[in-house]
Short mmCIF file of C-alpha atoms and ligand atoms in Angstrom, two decimals:
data_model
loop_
_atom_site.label_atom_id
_atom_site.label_comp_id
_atom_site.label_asym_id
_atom_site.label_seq_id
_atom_site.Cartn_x
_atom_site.Cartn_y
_atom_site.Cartn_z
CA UNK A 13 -25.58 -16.51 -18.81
CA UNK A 14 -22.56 -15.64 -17.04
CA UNK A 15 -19.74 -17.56 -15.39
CA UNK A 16 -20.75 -17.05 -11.72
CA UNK A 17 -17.43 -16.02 -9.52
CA UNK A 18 -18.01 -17.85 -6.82
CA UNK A 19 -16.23 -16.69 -3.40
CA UNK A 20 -17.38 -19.28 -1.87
CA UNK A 21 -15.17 -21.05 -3.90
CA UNK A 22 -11.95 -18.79 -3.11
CA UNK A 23 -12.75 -19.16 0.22
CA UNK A 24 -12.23 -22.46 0.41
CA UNK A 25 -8.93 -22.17 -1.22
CA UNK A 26 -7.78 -19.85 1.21
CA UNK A 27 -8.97 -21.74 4.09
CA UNK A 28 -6.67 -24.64 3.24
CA UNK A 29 -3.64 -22.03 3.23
CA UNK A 30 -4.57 -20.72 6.11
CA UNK A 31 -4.89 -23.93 8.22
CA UNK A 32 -1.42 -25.02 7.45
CA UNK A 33 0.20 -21.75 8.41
CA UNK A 34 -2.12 -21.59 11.85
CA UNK A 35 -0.57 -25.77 12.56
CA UNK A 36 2.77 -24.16 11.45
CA UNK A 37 2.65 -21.10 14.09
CA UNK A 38 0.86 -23.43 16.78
CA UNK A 39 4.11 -26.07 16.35
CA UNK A 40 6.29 -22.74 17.06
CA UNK A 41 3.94 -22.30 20.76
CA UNK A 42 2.12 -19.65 18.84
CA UNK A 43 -1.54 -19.26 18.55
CA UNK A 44 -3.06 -16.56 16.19
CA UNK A 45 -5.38 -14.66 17.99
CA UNK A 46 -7.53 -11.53 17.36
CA UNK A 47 -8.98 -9.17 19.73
CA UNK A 48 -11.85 -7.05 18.62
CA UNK A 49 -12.88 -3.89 20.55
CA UNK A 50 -16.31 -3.17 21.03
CA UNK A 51 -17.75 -0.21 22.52
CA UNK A 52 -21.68 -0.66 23.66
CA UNK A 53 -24.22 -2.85 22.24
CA UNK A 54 -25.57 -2.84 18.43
CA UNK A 55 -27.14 -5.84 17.47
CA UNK A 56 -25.08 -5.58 13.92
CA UNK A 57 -22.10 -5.61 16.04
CA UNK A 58 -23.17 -8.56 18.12
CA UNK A 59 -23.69 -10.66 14.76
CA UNK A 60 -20.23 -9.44 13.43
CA UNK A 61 -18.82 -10.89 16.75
CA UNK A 62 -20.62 -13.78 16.68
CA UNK A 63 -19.67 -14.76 12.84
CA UNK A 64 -16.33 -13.53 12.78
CA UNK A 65 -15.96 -16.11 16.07
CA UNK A 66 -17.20 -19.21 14.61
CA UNK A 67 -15.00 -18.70 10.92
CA UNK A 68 -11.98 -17.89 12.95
CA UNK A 69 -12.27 -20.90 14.90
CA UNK A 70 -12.64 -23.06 11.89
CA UNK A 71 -8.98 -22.23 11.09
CA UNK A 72 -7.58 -22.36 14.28
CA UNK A 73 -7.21 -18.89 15.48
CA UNK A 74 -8.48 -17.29 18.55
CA UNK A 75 -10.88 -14.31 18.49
CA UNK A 76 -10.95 -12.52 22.16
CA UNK A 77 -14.11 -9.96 22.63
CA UNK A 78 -12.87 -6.72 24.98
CA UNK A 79 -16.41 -5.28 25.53
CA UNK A 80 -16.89 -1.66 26.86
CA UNK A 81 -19.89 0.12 28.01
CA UNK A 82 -21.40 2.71 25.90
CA UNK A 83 -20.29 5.65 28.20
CA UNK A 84 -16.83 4.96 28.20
CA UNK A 85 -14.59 7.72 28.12
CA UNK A 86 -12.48 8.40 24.82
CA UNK A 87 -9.27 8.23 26.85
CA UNK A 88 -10.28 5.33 28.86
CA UNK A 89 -10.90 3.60 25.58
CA UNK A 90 -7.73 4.94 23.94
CA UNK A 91 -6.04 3.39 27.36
CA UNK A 92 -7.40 -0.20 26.80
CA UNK A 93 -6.35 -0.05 23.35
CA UNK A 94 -2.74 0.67 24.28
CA UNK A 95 -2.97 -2.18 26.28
CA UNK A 96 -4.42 -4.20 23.68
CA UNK A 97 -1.22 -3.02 21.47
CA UNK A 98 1.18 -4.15 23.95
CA UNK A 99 -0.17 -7.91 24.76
CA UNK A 100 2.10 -10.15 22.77
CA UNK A 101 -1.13 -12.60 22.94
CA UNK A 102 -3.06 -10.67 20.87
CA UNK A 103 -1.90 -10.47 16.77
CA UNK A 104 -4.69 -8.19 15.39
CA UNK A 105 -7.12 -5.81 16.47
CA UNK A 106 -10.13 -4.68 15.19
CA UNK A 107 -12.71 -2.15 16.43
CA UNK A 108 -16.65 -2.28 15.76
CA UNK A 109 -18.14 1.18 14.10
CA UNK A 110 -19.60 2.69 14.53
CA UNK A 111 -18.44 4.11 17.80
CA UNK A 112 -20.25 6.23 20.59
CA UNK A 113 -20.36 9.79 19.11
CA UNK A 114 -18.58 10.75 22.01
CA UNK A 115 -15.03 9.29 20.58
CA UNK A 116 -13.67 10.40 17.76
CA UNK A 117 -12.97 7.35 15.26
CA UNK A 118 -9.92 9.64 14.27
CA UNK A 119 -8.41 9.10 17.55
CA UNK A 120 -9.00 5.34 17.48
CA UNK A 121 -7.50 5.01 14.06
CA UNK A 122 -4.40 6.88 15.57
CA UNK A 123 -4.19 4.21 18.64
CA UNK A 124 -3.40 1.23 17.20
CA UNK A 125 -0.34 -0.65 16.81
CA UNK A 126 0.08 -0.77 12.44
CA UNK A 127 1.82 -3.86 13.43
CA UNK A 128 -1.81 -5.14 14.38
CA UNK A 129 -4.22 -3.38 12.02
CA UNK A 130 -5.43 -6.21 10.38
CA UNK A 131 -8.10 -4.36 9.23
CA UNK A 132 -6.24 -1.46 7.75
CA UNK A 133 -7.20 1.84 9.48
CA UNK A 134 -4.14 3.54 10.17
CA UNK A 135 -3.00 6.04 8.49
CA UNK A 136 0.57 4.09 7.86
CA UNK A 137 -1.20 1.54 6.67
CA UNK A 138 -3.33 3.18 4.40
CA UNK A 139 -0.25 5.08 3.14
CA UNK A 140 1.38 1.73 2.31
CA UNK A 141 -1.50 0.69 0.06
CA UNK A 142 -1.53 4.05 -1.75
CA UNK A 143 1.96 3.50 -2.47
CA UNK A 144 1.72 -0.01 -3.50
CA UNK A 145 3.89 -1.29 -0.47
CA UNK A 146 2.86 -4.89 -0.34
CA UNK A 147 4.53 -5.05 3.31
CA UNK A 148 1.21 -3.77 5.21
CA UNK A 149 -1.66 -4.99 5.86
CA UNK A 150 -4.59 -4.17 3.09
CA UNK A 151 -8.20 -3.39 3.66
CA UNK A 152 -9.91 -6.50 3.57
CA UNK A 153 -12.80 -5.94 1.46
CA UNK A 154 -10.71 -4.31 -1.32
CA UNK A 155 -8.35 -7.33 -0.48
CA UNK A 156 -11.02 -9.38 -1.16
CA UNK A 157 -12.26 -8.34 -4.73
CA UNK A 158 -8.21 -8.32 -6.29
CA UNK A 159 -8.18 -11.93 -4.69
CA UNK A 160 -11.40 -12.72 -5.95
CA UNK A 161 -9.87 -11.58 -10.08
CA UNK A 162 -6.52 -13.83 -8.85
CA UNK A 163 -8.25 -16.81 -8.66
CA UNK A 164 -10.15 -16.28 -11.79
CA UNK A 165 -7.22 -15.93 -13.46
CA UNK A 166 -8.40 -12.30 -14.52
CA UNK A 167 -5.49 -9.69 -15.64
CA UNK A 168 -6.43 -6.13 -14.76
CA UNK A 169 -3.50 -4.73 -16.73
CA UNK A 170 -4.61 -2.28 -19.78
CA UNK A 171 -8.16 -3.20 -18.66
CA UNK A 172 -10.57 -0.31 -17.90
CA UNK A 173 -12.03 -0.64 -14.62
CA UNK A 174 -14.99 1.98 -13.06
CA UNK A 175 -15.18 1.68 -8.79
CA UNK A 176 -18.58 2.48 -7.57
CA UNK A 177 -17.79 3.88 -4.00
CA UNK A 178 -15.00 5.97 -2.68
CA UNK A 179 -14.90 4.90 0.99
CA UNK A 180 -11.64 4.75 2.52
CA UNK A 181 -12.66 1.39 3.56
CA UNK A 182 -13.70 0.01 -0.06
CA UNK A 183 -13.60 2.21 -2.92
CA UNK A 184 -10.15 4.28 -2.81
CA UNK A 185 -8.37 1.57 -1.71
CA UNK A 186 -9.43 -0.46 -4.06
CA UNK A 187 -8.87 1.63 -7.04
CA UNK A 188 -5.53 2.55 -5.81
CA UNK A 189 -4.92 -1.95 -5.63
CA UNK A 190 -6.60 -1.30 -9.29
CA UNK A 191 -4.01 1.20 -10.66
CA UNK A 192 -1.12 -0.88 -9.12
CA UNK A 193 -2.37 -3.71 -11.42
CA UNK A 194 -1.78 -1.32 -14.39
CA UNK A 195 -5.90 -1.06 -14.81
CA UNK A 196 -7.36 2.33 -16.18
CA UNK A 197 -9.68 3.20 -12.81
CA UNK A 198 -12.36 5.57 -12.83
CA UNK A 199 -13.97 6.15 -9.32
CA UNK A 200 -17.23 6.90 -9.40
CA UNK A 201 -19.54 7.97 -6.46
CA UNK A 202 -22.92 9.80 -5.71
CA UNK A 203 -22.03 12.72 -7.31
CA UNK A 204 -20.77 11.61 -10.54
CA UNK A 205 -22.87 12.82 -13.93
CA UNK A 206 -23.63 9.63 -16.35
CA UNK A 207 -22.87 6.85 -13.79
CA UNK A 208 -24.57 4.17 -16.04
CA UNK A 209 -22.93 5.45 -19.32
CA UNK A 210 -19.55 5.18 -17.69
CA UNK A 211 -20.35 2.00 -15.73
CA UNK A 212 -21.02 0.66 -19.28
CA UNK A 213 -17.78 1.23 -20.56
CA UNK A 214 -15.84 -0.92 -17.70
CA UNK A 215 -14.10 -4.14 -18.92
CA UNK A 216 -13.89 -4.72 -14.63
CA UNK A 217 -17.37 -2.87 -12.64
CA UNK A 218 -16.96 -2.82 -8.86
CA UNK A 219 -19.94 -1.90 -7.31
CA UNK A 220 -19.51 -0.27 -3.32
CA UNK A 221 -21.90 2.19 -2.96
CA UNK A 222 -24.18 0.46 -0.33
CA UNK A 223 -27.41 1.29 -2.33
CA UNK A 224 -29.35 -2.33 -3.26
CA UNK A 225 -29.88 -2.58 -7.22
CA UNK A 226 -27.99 0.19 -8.20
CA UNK A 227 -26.18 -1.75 -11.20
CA UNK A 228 -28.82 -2.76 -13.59
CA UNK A 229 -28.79 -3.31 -17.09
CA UNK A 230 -27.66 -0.39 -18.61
CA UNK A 231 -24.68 -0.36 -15.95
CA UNK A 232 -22.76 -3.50 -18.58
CA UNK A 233 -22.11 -4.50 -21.80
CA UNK A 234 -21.49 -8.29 -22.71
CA UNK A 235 -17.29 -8.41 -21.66
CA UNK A 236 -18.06 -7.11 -18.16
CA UNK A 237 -16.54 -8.68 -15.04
CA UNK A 238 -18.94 -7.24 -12.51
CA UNK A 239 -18.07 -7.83 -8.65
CA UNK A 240 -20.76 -6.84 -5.81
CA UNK A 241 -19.20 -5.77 -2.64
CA UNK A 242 -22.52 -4.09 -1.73
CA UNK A 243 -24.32 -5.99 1.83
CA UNK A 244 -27.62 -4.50 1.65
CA UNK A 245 -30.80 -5.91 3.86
CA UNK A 246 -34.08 -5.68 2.05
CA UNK A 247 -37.27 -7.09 3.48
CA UNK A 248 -34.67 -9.23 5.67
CA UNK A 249 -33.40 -10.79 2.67
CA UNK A 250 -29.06 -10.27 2.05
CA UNK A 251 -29.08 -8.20 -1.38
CA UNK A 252 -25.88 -7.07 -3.31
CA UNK A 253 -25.88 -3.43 -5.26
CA UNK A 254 -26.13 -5.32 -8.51
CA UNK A 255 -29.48 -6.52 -9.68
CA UNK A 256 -28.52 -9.78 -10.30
CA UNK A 257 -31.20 -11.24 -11.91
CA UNK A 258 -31.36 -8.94 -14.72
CA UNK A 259 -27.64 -8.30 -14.97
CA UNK A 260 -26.24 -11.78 -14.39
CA UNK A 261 -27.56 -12.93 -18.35
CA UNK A 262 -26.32 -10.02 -19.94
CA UNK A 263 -22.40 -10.32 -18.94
CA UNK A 264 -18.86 -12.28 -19.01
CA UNK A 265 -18.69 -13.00 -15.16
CA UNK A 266 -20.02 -11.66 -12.24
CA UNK A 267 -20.09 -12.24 -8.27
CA UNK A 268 -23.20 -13.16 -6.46
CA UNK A 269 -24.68 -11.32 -3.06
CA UNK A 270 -24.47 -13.35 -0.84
CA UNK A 271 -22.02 -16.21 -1.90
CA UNK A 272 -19.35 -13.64 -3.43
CA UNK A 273 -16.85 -10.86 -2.22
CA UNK A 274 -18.19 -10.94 1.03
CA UNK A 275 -16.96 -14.67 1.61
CA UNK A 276 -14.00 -13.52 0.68
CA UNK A 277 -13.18 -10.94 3.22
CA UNK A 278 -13.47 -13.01 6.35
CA UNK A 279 -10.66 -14.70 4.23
CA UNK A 280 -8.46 -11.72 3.78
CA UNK A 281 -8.81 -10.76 7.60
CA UNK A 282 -7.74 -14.03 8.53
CA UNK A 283 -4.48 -14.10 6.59
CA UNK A 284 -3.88 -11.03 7.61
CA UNK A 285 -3.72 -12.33 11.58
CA UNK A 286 -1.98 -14.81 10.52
CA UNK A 287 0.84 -12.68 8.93
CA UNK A 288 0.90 -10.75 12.20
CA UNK A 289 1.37 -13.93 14.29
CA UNK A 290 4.17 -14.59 11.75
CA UNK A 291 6.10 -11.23 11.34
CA UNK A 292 6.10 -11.53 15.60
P1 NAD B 325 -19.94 4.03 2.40
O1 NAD B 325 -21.35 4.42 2.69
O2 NAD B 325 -18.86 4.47 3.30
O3 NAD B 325 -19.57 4.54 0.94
C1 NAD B 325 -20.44 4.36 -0.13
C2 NAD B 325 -19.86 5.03 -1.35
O4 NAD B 325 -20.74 4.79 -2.44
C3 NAD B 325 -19.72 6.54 -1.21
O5 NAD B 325 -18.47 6.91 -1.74
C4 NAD B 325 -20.86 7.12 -2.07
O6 NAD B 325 -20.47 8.30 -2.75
C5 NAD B 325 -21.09 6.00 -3.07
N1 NAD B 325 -22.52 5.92 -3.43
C6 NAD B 325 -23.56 5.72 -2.59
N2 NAD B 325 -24.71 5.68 -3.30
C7 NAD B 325 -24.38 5.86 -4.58
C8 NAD B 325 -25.13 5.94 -5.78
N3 NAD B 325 -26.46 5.83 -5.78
N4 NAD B 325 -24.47 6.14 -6.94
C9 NAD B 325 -23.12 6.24 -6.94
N5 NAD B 325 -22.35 6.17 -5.84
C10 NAD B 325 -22.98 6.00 -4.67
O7 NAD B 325 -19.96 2.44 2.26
P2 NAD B 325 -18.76 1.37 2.31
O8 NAD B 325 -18.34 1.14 3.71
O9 NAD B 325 -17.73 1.71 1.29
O10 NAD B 325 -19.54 0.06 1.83
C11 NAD B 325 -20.14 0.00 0.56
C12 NAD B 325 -20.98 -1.24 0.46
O11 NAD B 325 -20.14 -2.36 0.65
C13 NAD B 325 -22.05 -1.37 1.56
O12 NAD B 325 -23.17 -2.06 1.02
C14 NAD B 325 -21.39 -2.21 2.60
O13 NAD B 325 -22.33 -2.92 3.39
C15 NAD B 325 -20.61 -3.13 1.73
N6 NAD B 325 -19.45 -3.73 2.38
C16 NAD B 325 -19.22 -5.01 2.10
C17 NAD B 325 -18.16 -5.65 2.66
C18 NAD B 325 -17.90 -7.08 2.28
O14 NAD B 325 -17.21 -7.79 2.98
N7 NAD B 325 -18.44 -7.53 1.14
C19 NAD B 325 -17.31 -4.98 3.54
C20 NAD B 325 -17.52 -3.62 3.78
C21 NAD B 325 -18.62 -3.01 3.18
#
């Protein structure tokens, strides 16, 4: 059986780091606070709100909801955000997708301060990770799984590692966090020919591609590290896109759904505020 990687675990680290640098910024009449945009009312978004809330709060930092009706106009929204930008109160922002159709994400991307995109959307940003400038802010996810081979002491260098997913929120960043750790990354996605074959060949197997059970056991060989990203509901039950079960006996390590990468991010966001409140 494999040695579980356990974000849970990492998570707990982290929190510990975190807390001291919140007390630190607090004694300094700072309080780290994010403000997450939210335009209309999905149910998933609700939830994120709600969670994100509660973890924040058990670190000491501040999470403020600005909630906008569905119909709201792109500039209007665009406005508020500007505002958002400029309130020295506020340290990150974050907006819930997706959005009405009737905004263009592109445009929200474009609006916010890179000084508080703690979620990494912006283009300067993005263009920071892609050249391996660790001065921005990375996508938290991707964040997540590098963390997640830090604490298990696991060197990507020379190692071949094969992304599942090339989302700009997941997969490219993450191979491009990959490459800067001197692994051989192959990014894979719903196109590519031979995805188990190549999957196989992976010392490192990320698995993003949103599609429950994809990895299964022709996906590994007996050294793979295999971390889930993948948040999939099935029959209301929290399933990763690795199936577990079958995989988990069959390789080195692997991360669990839920319990793995995903406790991780929260995490990642929440240093990342925390820089913000610091660099101010
Ligand atoms: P996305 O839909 O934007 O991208 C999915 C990618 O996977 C695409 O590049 C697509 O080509 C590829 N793909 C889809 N099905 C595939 C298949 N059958 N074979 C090969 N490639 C396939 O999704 P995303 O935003 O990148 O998220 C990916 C997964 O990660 C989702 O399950 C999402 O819920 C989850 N996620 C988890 C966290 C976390 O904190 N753990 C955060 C964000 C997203």
């Amino acid at each position: 059986m494999a040695f579980i990687m356990k974000g849970t675990d990492v998570a707990q680290v982290k929190k510990q780091g975190i807390i001291k640098r919140v007390e630190a910024l607090k004694e300094r009449g700072v309080s780290p606070t994010l403000c997450i945009i939210m335009v209309g009312d999905r149910e998933d978004s609700h939830a994120y709100v709600k969670g994100a809330t509660k973890a924040l709060a058990g670190c000491g930092i501040g999470c403020h909801l600005a909630h906008y009706p569905e119909d709201i106009s792109e500039h209007r929204l665009l406005e508020e955000i500007e505002a958002v930008n400029k309130k020295p109160e506020y340290h990150g922002i974050i907006v819930m997708r997706p959005v009405p159709s009737a905004i263009r994400w592109e445009a929200v991307e474009e609006a916010i301060s890179p000084a508080k995109d703690v979620d990494c959307i912006t283009a300067q940003n993005l263009a920071g990770v892609f050249k391996g400038d660790t001065d921005v802010f990375y996508p938290c996810t991707a964040k997540a799984v590098v963390d997640m081979l830090d604490h298990y002491e696991i060197n990507a260098e020379g190692k071949k590692a094969v992304v599942i997913g090339r989302s700009l929120v997941v997969g490219k960043p993450l191979a491009m966090m990959l490459l800067q750790r001197n692994a051989t990354v192959t990014v894979c996605h719903s196109r590519t020919r031979d995805l188990a074959e190549i999957s196989s060949q992976a010392d490192i197997l990320v698995a993003a591609a949103g599609t429950p059970g994809l990895v299964g056991p022709d996906f590994v060989n007996e050294n793979s590290i295999v971390l889930d990203v993948g948040i999939n509901m099935v029959d209301g039950k929290l399933k990763g896109d690795v199936d577990f079960e079958r995989v988990a006996p069959l390789v080195s390590m692997i991360s669990p759904v839920p319990g793995g990468v995903g406790s991780v991010t929260t995490s990642v966001l929440m240093e990342n505020i925390v820089t913000a409140a610091e660099k101010k």
